[in-house]
Backbone as JSON Lines, residues from 0, in Angstrom:
{"i":0,"aa":"M","n":[-63.35,-42.25,-43.15],"ca":[-62.71,-41.57,-42.05],"c":[-61.81,-42.5,-41.26]}
{"i":1,"aa":"F","n":[-62.15,-43.76,-41.16],"ca":[-61.38,-44.66,-40.3],"c":[-60.47,-45.59,-41.1]}
{"i":2,"aa":"V","n":[-60.02,-45.16,-42.26],"ca":[-59.06,-45.94,-43.04],"c":[-57.67,-45.38,-42.81]}
{"i":3,"aa":"G","n":[-56.65,-46.15,-43.13],"ca":[-55.29,-45.73,-42.85],"c":[-54.61,-44.98,-43.97]}
{"i":4,"aa":"F","n":[-55.37,-44.38,-44.88],"ca":[-54.77,-43.62,-45.97],"c":[-55.73,-42.51,-46.39]}
{"i":5,"aa":"D","n":[-55.21,-41.55,-47.12],"ca":[-56.04,-40.44,-47.6],"c":[-56.54,-40.75,-49.0]}
{"i":6,"aa":"Q","n":[-57.77,-41.19,-49.09],"ca":[-58.34,-41.57,-50.37],"c":[-58.7,-40.36,-51.24]}
{"i":7,"aa":"F","n":[-58.62,-39.17,-50.68],"ca":[-59.0,-37.96,-51.42],"c":[-57.82,-37.0,-51.63]}
{"i":8,"aa":"V","n":[-56.6,-37.47,-51.45],"ca":[-55.44,-36.58,-51.48],"c":[-55.33,-35.83,-52.81]}
{"i":9,"aa":"Y","n":[-55.51,-36.48,-53.92],"ca":[-55.36,-35.81,-55.21],"c":[-56.43,-34.74,-55.41]}
{"i":10,"aa":"V","n":[-57.68,-35.09,-55.16],"ca":[-58.78,-34.14,-55.36],"c":[-58.61,-32.93,-54.46]}
{"i":11,"aa":"R","n":[-58.27,-33.15,-53.19],"ca":[-58.09,-32.0,-52.29],"c":[-56.92,-31.14,-52.73]}
{"i":12,"aa":"G","n":[-55.86,-31.79,-53.19],"ca":[-54.71,-31.02,-53.68],"c":[-55.08,-30.14,-54.85]}
{"i":13,"aa":"E","n":[-55.86,-30.68,-55.78],"ca":[-56.32,-29.89,-56.93],"c":[-57.19,-28.72,-56.48]}
{"i":14,"aa":"L","n":[-58.13,-28.99,-55.57],"ca":[-59.02,-27.93,-55.08],"c":[-58.23,-26.85,-54.36]}
{"i":15,"aa":"E","n":[-57.26,-27.25,-53.55],"ca":[-56.47,-26.24,-52.85],"c":[-55.65,-25.41,-53.83]}
{"i":16,"aa":"L","n":[-55.09,-26.04,-54.84],"ca":[-54.31,-25.32,-55.83],"c":[-55.17,-24.29,-56.55]}
{"i":17,"aa":"V","n":[-56.37,-24.68,-56.96],"ca":[-57.29,-23.76,-57.64],"c":[-57.69,-22.64,-56.7]}
{"i":18,"aa":"G","n":[-58.04,-22.99,-55.45],"ca":[-58.44,-21.98,-54.48],"c":[-57.35,-20.95,-54.23]}
{"i":19,"aa":"R","n":[-56.13,-21.42,-54.06],"ca":[-55.01,-20.49,-53.84],"c":[-54.77,-19.61,-55.06]}
{"i":20,"aa":"A","n":[-54.87,-20.21,-56.24],"ca":[-54.68,-19.43,-57.47],"c":[-55.72,-18.32,-57.59]}
{"i":21,"aa":"L","n":[-56.92,-18.58,-57.06],"ca":[-57.98,-17.59,-57.1],"c":[-57.95,-16.64,-55.9]}
{"i":22,"aa":"G","n":[-56.98,-16.84,-55.0],"ca":[-56.86,-15.98,-53.83],"c":[-57.89,-16.27,-52.75]}
{"i":23,"aa":"L","n":[-58.43,-17.48,-52.73],"ca":[-59.44,-17.84,-51.74],"c":[-58.79,-18.42,-50.49]}
{"i":24,"aa":"D","n":[-59.45,-18.24,-49.35],"ca":[-58.99,-18.88,-48.12],"c":[-59.18,-20.38,-48.24]}
{"i":25,"aa":"I","n":[-58.2,-21.12,-47.78],"ca":[-58.27,-22.57,-47.82],"c":[-58.68,-23.05,-46.44]}
{"i":26,"aa":"L","n":[-59.77,-23.77,-46.35],"ca":[-60.27,-24.24,-45.07],"c":[-59.95,-25.7,-44.81]}
{"i":27,"aa":"G","n":[-59.44,-26.4,-45.79],"ca":[-59.1,-27.81,-45.63],"c":[-57.71,-27.98,-45.08]}
{"i":28,"aa":"G","n":[-57.25,-29.18,-45.08],"ca":[-55.91,-29.46,-44.62],"c":[-55.54,-30.89,-44.92]}
{"i":29,"aa":"P","n":[-54.34,-31.28,-44.57],"ca":[-53.92,-32.65,-44.85],"c":[-54.71,-33.64,-44.0]}
{"i":30,"aa":"F","n":[-54.92,-34.8,-44.55],"ca":[-55.67,-35.84,-43.86],"c":[-54.71,-36.71,-43.07]}
{"i":31,"aa":"I","n":[-54.98,-36.86,-41.78],"ca":[-54.23,-37.78,-40.95],"c":[-55.22,-38.84,-40.5]}
{"i":32,"aa":"P","n":[-55.0,-40.1,-40.9],"ca":[-55.97,-41.14,-40.59],"c":[-56.3,-41.21,-39.1]}
{"i":33,"aa":"N","n":[-57.57,-41.36,-38.8],"ca":[-58.05,-41.5,-37.43],"c":[-58.66,-42.89,-37.3]}
{"i":34,"aa":"V","n":[-57.8,-43.88,-37.1],"ca":[-58.29,-45.25,-37.09],"c":[-59.0,-45.6,-35.79]}
{"i":35,"aa":"E","n":[-58.83,-44.77,-34.74],"ca":[-59.51,-45.02,-33.47],"c":[-60.84,-44.3,-33.37]}
{"i":36,"aa":"G","n":[-61.04,-43.25,-34.14],"ca":[-62.28,-42.49,-34.07],"c":[-62.34,-41.5,-32.92]}
{"i":37,"aa":"S","n":[-61.22,-41.25,-32.24],"ca":[-61.2,-40.35,-31.09],"c":[-61.22,-38.9,-31.55]}
{"i":38,"aa":"V","n":[-62.03,-38.07,-30.89],"ca":[-62.07,-36.64,-31.2],"c":[-61.49,-35.82,-30.04]}
{"i":39,"aa":"S","n":[-60.93,-36.49,-29.04],"ca":[-60.45,-35.78,-27.86],"c":[-58.96,-35.98,-27.6]}
{"i":40,"aa":"D","n":[-58.23,-36.56,-28.54],"ca":[-56.81,-36.86,-28.35],"c":[-55.97,-35.6,-28.62]}
{"i":41,"aa":"P","n":[-55.36,-35.01,-27.58],"ca":[-54.6,-33.78,-27.78],"c":[-53.36,-33.97,-28.66]}
{"i":42,"aa":"D","n":[-52.71,-35.13,-28.59],"ca":[-51.53,-35.36,-29.44],"c":[-51.93,-35.4,-30.92]}
{"i":43,"aa":"R","n":[-53.01,-36.07,-31.19],"ca":[-53.51,-36.13,-32.57],"c":[-53.91,-34.74,-33.06]}
{"i":44,"aa":"A","n":[-54.59,-33.99,-32.2],"ca":[-55.0,-32.63,-32.56],"c":[-53.79,-31.78,-32.9]}
{"i":45,"aa":"F","n":[-52.71,-31.93,-32.12],"ca":[-51.49,-31.17,-32.4],"c":[-50.9,-31.58,-33.74]}
{"i":46,"aa":"R","n":[-50.79,-32.89,-33.99],"ca":[-50.2,-33.37,-35.25],"c":[-51.0,-32.88,-36.46]}
{"i":47,"aa":"E","n":[-52.33,-32.94,-36.36],"ca":[-53.18,-32.48,-37.46],"c":[-53.0,-30.98,-37.71]}
{"i":48,"aa":"A","n":[-53.04,-30.2,-36.65],"ca":[-52.92,-28.74,-36.8],"c":[-51.53,-28.35,-37.27]}
{"i":49,"aa":"D","n":[-50.5,-29.04,-36.77],"ca":[-49.13,-28.75,-37.19],"c":[-48.95,-29.05,-38.67]}
{"i":50,"aa":"A","n":[-49.48,-30.18,-39.12],"ca":[-49.41,-30.53,-40.54],"c":[-50.16,-29.51,-41.38]}
{"i":51,"aa":"A","n":[-51.33,-29.09,-40.92],"ca":[-52.11,-28.1,-41.65],"c":[-51.36,-26.77,-41.74]}
{"i":52,"aa":"R","n":[-50.75,-26.33,-40.62],"ca":[-50.0,-25.07,-40.62],"c":[-48.85,-25.14,-41.62]}
{"i":53,"aa":"K","n":[-48.18,-26.27,-41.66],"ca":[-47.05,-26.43,-42.59],"c":[-47.51,-26.39,-44.04]}
{"i":54,"aa":"C","n":[-48.79,-26.7,-44.27],"ca":[-49.36,-26.63,-45.62],"c":[-49.97,-25.26,-45.92]}
{"i":55,"aa":"G","n":[-49.88,-24.33,-44.98],"ca":[-50.39,-22.99,-45.21],"c":[-51.78,-22.73,-44.69]}
{"i":56,"aa":"V","n":[-52.4,-23.72,-44.04],"ca":[-53.74,-23.54,-43.49],"c":[-53.62,-22.81,-42.17]}
{"i":57,"aa":"R","n":[-54.51,-21.88,-41.93],"ca":[-54.44,-21.06,-40.71],"c":[-55.64,-21.22,-39.8]}
{"i":58,"aa":"R","n":[-56.51,-22.19,-40.09],"ca":[-57.7,-22.38,-39.28],"c":[-57.84,-23.84,-38.9]}
{"i":59,"aa":"G","n":[-58.4,-24.04,-37.74],"ca":[-58.66,-25.4,-37.29],"c":[-60.01,-25.45,-36.61]}
{"i":60,"aa":"G","n":[-60.27,-26.53,-36.0],"ca":[-61.51,-26.68,-35.27],"c":[-61.5,-28.03,-34.59]}
{"i":61,"aa":"G","n":[-62.27,-28.14,-33.58],"ca":[-62.31,-29.41,-32.88],"c":[-63.65,-29.62,-32.23]}
{"i":62,"aa":"L","n":[-63.92,-30.87,-31.94],"ca":[-65.19,-31.23,-31.32],"c":[-65.08,-31.35,-29.81]}
{"i":63,"aa":"H","n":[-63.88,-31.33,-29.3],"ca":[-63.68,-31.61,-27.88],"c":[-62.77,-30.54,-27.27]}
{"i":64,"aa":"P","n":[-63.04,-30.11,-26.03],"ca":[-62.21,-29.09,-25.39],"c":[-60.73,-29.49,-25.26]}
{"i":65,"aa":"N","n":[-60.43,-30.78,-25.24],"ca":[-59.04,-31.23,-25.12],"c":[-58.18,-30.84,-26.31]}
{"i":66,"aa":"V","n":[-58.78,-30.48,-27.43],"ca":[-58.0,-30.2,-28.63],"c":[-57.72,-28.71,-28.83]}
{"i":67,"aa":"V","n":[-58.32,-27.85,-28.04],"ca":[-58.18,-26.4,-28.26],"c":[-56.73,-25.95,-28.04]}
{"i":68,"aa":"E","n":[-56.16,-26.25,-26.89],"ca":[-54.79,-25.8,-26.61],"c":[-53.77,-26.41,-27.58]}
{"i":69,"aa":"P","n":[-53.82,-27.72,-27.86],"ca":[-52.86,-28.26,-28.83],"c":[-52.99,-27.63,-30.22]}
{"i":70,"aa":"Q","n":[-54.22,-27.34,-30.64],"ca":[-54.38,-26.7,-31.94],"c":[-53.84,-25.27,-31.92]}
{"i":71,"aa":"N","n":[-54.12,-24.53,-30.86],"ca":[-53.58,-23.17,-30.76],"c":[-52.05,-23.2,-30.84]}
{"i":72,"aa":"R","n":[-51.45,-24.13,-30.12],"ca":[-49.99,-24.25,-30.09],"c":[-49.46,-24.63,-31.47]}
{"i":73,"aa":"A","n":[-50.12,-25.56,-32.14],"ca":[-49.63,-26.03,-33.43],"c":[-49.83,-25.01,-34.55]}
{"i":74,"aa":"F","n":[-50.91,-24.24,-34.49],"ca":[-51.14,-23.25,-35.54],"c":[-50.28,-22.01,-35.36]}
{"i":75,"aa":"T","n":[-49.64,-21.85,-34.21],"ca":[-48.74,-20.72,-33.98],"c":[-47.36,-21.08,-34.53]}
{"i":76,"aa":"P","n":[-46.82,-20.24,-35.43],"ca":[-45.5,-20.56,-35.99],"c":[-44.43,-20.64,-34.9]}
{"i":77,"aa":"P","n":[-43.62,-21.71,-34.92],"ca":[-42.56,-21.83,-33.92],"c":[-41.46,-20.78,-34.15]}
{"i":78,"aa":"H","n":[-40.71,-20.52,-33.1],"ca":[-39.65,-19.51,-33.12],"c":[-38.69,-19.73,-34.3]}
{"i":79,"aa":"E","n":[-38.33,-20.97,-34.55],"ca":[-37.37,-21.27,-35.63],"c":[-37.9,-20.81,-36.98]}
{"i":80,"aa":"E","n":[-39.2,-21.05,-37.23],"ca":[-39.78,-20.63,-38.51],"c":[-39.87,-19.11,-38.61]}
{"i":81,"aa":"V","n":[-40.14,-18.46,-37.5],"ca":[-40.19,-16.99,-37.49],"c":[-38.81,-16.43,-37.81]}
{"i":82,"aa":"E","n":[-37.78,-16.99,-37.18],"ca":[-36.41,-16.52,-37.45],"c":[-36.0,-16.79,-38.88]}
{"i":83,"aa":"E","n":[-36.38,-17.95,-39.42],"ca":[-36.07,-18.26,-40.81],"c":[-36.77,-17.29,-41.75]}
{"i":84,"aa":"A","n":[-38.01,-16.94,-41.46],"ca":[-38.75,-15.99,-42.29],"c":[-38.05,-14.62,-42.28]}
{"i":85,"aa":"K","n":[-37.58,-14.2,-41.11],"ca":[-36.85,-12.93,-41.03],"c":[-35.58,-12.99,-41.87]}
{"i":86,"aa":"W","n":[-34.88,-14.13,-41.82],"ca":[-33.66,-14.31,-42.6],"c":[-33.96,-14.24,-44.09]}
{"i":87,"aa":"V","n":[-35.02,-14.93,-44.53],"ca":[-35.4,-14.92,-45.95],"c":[-35.67,-13.49,-46.4]}
{"i":88,"aa":"L","n":[-36.42,-12.73,-45.63],"ca":[-36.73,-11.35,-46.01],"c":[-35.48,-10.49,-46.07]}
{"i":89,"aa":"E","n":[-34.59,-10.68,-45.12],"ca":[-33.34,-9.9,-45.13],"c":[-32.51,-10.23,-46.38]}
{"i":90,"aa":"Q","n":[-32.39,-11.51,-46.7],"ca":[-31.65,-11.91,-47.9],"c":[-32.31,-11.33,-49.15]}
{"i":91,"aa":"Y","n":[-33.62,-11.41,-49.21],"ca":[-34.36,-10.91,-50.37],"c":[-34.15,-9.4,-50.53]}
{"i":92,"aa":"R","n":[-34.26,-8.68,-49.44],"ca":[-34.08,-7.22,-49.51],"c":[-32.67,-6.86,-49.98]}
{"i":93,"aa":"Q","n":[-31.68,-7.6,-49.51],"ca":[-30.29,-7.29,-49.88],"c":[-30.04,-7.49,-51.37]}
{"i":94,"aa":"F","n":[-30.44,-8.65,-51.92],"ca":[-30.14,-8.86,-53.33],"c":[-31.1,-8.1,-54.24]}
{"i":95,"aa":"K","n":[-32.32,-7.82,-53.77],"ca":[-33.25,-7.04,-54.58],"c":[-32.74,-5.61,-54.74]}
{"i":96,"aa":"A","n":[-32.1,-5.09,-53.7],"ca":[-31.54,-3.73,-53.77],"c":[-30.45,-3.64,-54.84]}
{"i":97,"aa":"S","n":[-29.82,-4.76,-55.16],"ca":[-28.78,-4.75,-56.19],"c":[-29.35,-5.05,-57.58]}
{"i":98,"aa":"G","n":[-30.69,-5.14,-57.69],"ca":[-31.32,-5.33,-58.99],"c":[-31.62,-6.77,-59.34]}
{"i":99,"aa":"K","n":[-31.29,-7.71,-58.5],"ca":[-31.58,-9.11,-58.78],"c":[-33.02,-9.43,-58.41]}
{"i":100,"aa":"V","n":[-33.6,-10.43,-59.07],"ca":[-34.97,-10.84,-58.75],"c":[-34.99,-12.16,-57.97]}
{"i":101,"aa":"W","n":[-33.89,-12.9,-57.98],"ca":[-33.78,-14.11,-57.19],"c":[-32.31,-14.4,-56.95]}
{"i":102,"aa":"E","n":[-32.08,-15.24,-55.97],"ca":[-30.71,-15.63,-55.64],"c":[-30.76,-17.01,-55.0]}
{"i":103,"aa":"E","n":[-29.73,-17.8,-55.27],"ca":[-29.59,-19.09,-54.6],"c":[-28.59,-18.91,-53.45]}
{"i":104,"aa":"I","n":[-29.06,-19.21,-52.25],"ca":[-28.23,-19.06,-51.06],"c":[-28.24,-20.39,-50.31]}
{"i":105,"aa":"D","n":[-27.07,-20.96,-50.15],"ca":[-26.94,-22.26,-49.47],"c":[-27.87,-23.31,-50.07]}
{"i":106,"aa":"G","n":[-27.98,-23.34,-51.4],"ca":[-28.8,-24.33,-52.07],"c":[-30.29,-24.02,-52.07]}
{"i":107,"aa":"R","n":[-30.65,-22.87,-51.57],"ca":[-32.07,-22.5,-51.49],"c":[-32.33,-21.29,-52.37]}
{"i":108,"aa":"V","n":[-33.35,-21.37,-53.22],"ca":[-33.72,-20.26,-54.07],"c":[-34.61,-19.32,-53.27]}
{"i":109,"aa":"I","n":[-34.22,-18.05,-53.27],"ca":[-35.01,-17.02,-52.61],"c":[-35.45,-16.04,-53.69]}
{"i":110,"aa":"D","n":[-36.77,-15.83,-53.75],"ca":[-37.34,-14.95,-54.75],"c":[-38.56,-14.25,-54.15]}
{"i":111,"aa":"S","n":[-39.33,-13.58,-54.98],"ca":[-40.49,-12.83,-54.47],"c":[-41.52,-13.77,-53.84]}
{"i":112,"aa":"Y","n":[-41.66,-14.97,-54.37],"ca":[-42.6,-15.94,-53.81],"c":[-42.19,-16.31,-52.38]}
{"i":113,"aa":"E","n":[-40.93,-16.64,-52.2],"ca":[-40.44,-17.0,-50.85],"c":[-40.52,-15.8,-49.91]}
{"i":114,"aa":"A","n":[-40.25,-14.61,-50.42],"ca":[-40.34,-13.41,-49.59],"c":[-41.79,-13.18,-49.15]}
{"i":115,"aa":"R","n":[-42.73,-13.38,-50.05],"ca":[-44.15,-13.21,-49.7],"c":[-44.59,-14.24,-48.67]}
{"i":116,"aa":"R","n":[-44.14,-15.48,-48.83],"ca":[-44.45,-16.51,-47.83],"c":[-43.88,-16.14,-46.47]}
{"i":117,"aa":"A","n":[-42.67,-15.59,-46.46],"ca":[-42.05,-15.16,-45.2],"c":[-42.85,-14.02,-44.57]}
{"i":118,"aa":"E","n":[-43.28,-13.07,-45.39],"ca":[-44.1,-11.96,-44.87],"c":[-45.41,-12.48,-44.28]}
{"i":119,"aa":"E","n":[-46.05,-13.43,-44.96],"ca":[-47.31,-14.0,-44.46],"c":[-47.09,-14.71,-43.13]}
{"i":120,"aa":"L","n":[-45.99,-15.46,-43.02],"ca":[-45.72,-16.17,-41.77],"c":[-45.49,-15.18,-40.63]}
{"i":121,"aa":"L","n":[-44.76,-14.11,-40.9],"ca":[-44.51,-13.11,-39.85],"c":[-45.8,-12.4,-39.45]}
{"i":122,"aa":"E","n":[-46.66,-12.13,-40.41],"ca":[-47.95,-11.5,-40.1],"c":[-48.81,-12.45,-39.27]}
{"i":123,"aa":"W","n":[-48.84,-13.72,-39.65],"ca":[-49.61,-14.71,-38.89],"c":[-49.06,-14.83,-37.47]}
{"i":124,"aa":"S","n":[-47.76,-14.84,-37.34],"ca":[-47.13,-14.93,-36.01],"c":[-47.51,-13.73,-35.15]}
{"i":125,"aa":"K","n":[-47.54,-12.56,-35.76],"ca":[-47.94,-11.34,-35.05],"c":[-49.39,-11.44,-34.59]}
{"i":126,"aa":"L","n":[-50.28,-11.91,-35.48],"ca":[-51.69,-12.05,-35.12],"c":[-51.88,-13.07,-33.99]}
{"i":127,"aa":"C","n":[-51.11,-14.16,-34.03],"ca":[-51.19,-15.17,-32.96],"c":[-50.77,-14.56,-31.63]}
{"i":128,"aa":"A","n":[-49.69,-13.78,-31.64],"ca":[-49.21,-13.15,-30.41],"c":[-50.24,-12.17,-29.87]}
{"i":129,"aa":"E","n":[-50.86,-11.39,-30.75],"ca":[-51.89,-10.45,-30.32],"c":[-53.08,-11.18,-29.71]}
{"i":130,"aa":"R","n":[-53.49,-12.27,-30.34],"ca":[-54.63,-13.05,-29.83],"c":[-54.28,-13.7,-28.49]}
{"i":131,"aa":"D","n":[-53.06,-14.21,-28.37],"ca":[-52.63,-14.8,-27.09],"c":[-52.66,-13.77,-25.98]}
{"i":132,"aa":"L","n":[-52.27,-12.53,-26.29],"ca":[-52.31,-11.46,-25.3],"c":[-53.76,-11.16,-24.91]}
{"i":133,"aa":"E","n":[-54.65,-11.1,-25.88],"ca":[-56.08,-10.88,-25.59],"c":[-56.62,-11.97,-24.67]}
{"i":134,"aa":"K","n":[-56.27,-13.22,-24.98],"ca":[-56.74,-14.34,-24.17],"c":[-56.18,-14.26,-22.75]}
{"i":135,"aa":"A","n":[-54.9,-13.93,-22.62],"ca":[-54.28,-13.83,-21.3],"c":[-54.93,-12.71,-20.48]}
{"i":136,"aa":"E","n":[-55.24,-11.59,-21.13],"ca":[-55.92,-10.5,-20.43],"c":[-57.32,-10.91,-20.0]}
{"i":137,"aa":"A","n":[-58.03,-11.65,-20.85],"ca":[-59.38,-12.11,-20.5],"c":[-59.34,-13.09,-19.33]}
{"i":138,"aa":"V","n":[-58.36,-13.97,-19.33],"ca":[-58.21,-14.93,-18.22],"c":[-57.89,-14.19,-16.93]}
{"i":139,"aa":"A","n":[-56.99,-13.22,-16.99],"ca":[-56.63,-12.44,-15.8],"c":[-57.84,-11.68,-15.27]}
{"i":140,"aa":"C","n":[-58.63,-11.12,-16.16],"ca":[-59.84,-10.4,-15.76],"c":[-60.84,-11.34,-15.1]}
{"i":141,"aa":"A","n":[-61.03,-12.52,-15.69],"ca":[-61.97,-13.5,-15.12],"c":[-61.51,-13.96,-13.75]}
{"i":142,"aa":"R","n":[-60.21,-14.18,-13.6],"ca":[-59.69,-14.62,-12.31],"c":[-59.82,-13.53,-11.25]}
{"i":143,"aa":"A","n":[-59.59,-12.27,-11.65],"ca":[-59.75,-11.17,-10.74],"c":[-61.22,-11.05,-10.3]}
{"i":144,"aa":"S","n":[-62.13,-11.24,-11.24],"ca":[-63.55,-11.18,-10.94],"c":[-63.95,-12.31,-9.98]}
{"i":145,"aa":"E","n":[-63.44,-13.53,-10.24],"ca":[-63.72,-14.65,-9.36],"c":[-63.17,-14.4,-7.95]}
{"i":146,"aa":"A","n":[-61.97,-13.84,-7.86],"ca":[-61.37,-13.55,-6.56],"c":[-62.19,-12.5,-5.81]}
{"i":147,"aa":"A","n":[-62.68,-11.49,-6.54],"ca":[-63.5,-10.45,-5.92],"c":[-64.81,-11.05,-5.4]}
{"i":148,"aa":"E","n":[-65.42,-11.94,-6.18],"ca":[-66.65,-12.57,-5.75],"c":[-66.42,-13.48,-4.53]}
{"i":149,"aa":"A","n":[-65.29,-14.12,-4.49],"ca":[-64.99,-15.02,-3.37],"c":[-64.8,-14.23,-2.07]}
{"i":150,"aa":"R","n":[-64.32,-13.02,-2.19],"ca":[-64.11,-12.17,-1.0],"c":[-65.42,-11.64,-0.46]}
{"i":151,"aa":"T","n":[-66.45,-11.57,-1.28],"ca":[-67.72,-11.0,-0.81],"c":[-68.66,-12.02,-0.26]}
């Protein structure tokens, strides 16, 4: 755990490939060396979760309350990725309507695989937004309750 390299990168890559091929949820993620042993560093938590999200992982976890917000932020797709996913789907729909199965646009191949990845990202973004709304409503309710108790 406290070495400066990922000694298991190949094995984890193979396991993730097999898991994805079988349609299983992937619970692992990329290894970022933790040479200090800290479990409460919010910057590290963000970097780990961001790297995991970029690898397609949608779950995280932490041992310390300081890592919850950075992980939530990092696992939520950024606006740029959401817009890019919308663009990919629009391009895919346009050329698919003309009978093509793939197209190269600006040096990038767009096909059913890329379209599916874009759909998954948009669905994940929607779920994150819904969960953020639930959390905001719960916080507002708790604050209202605390304010009511303080008045009595």
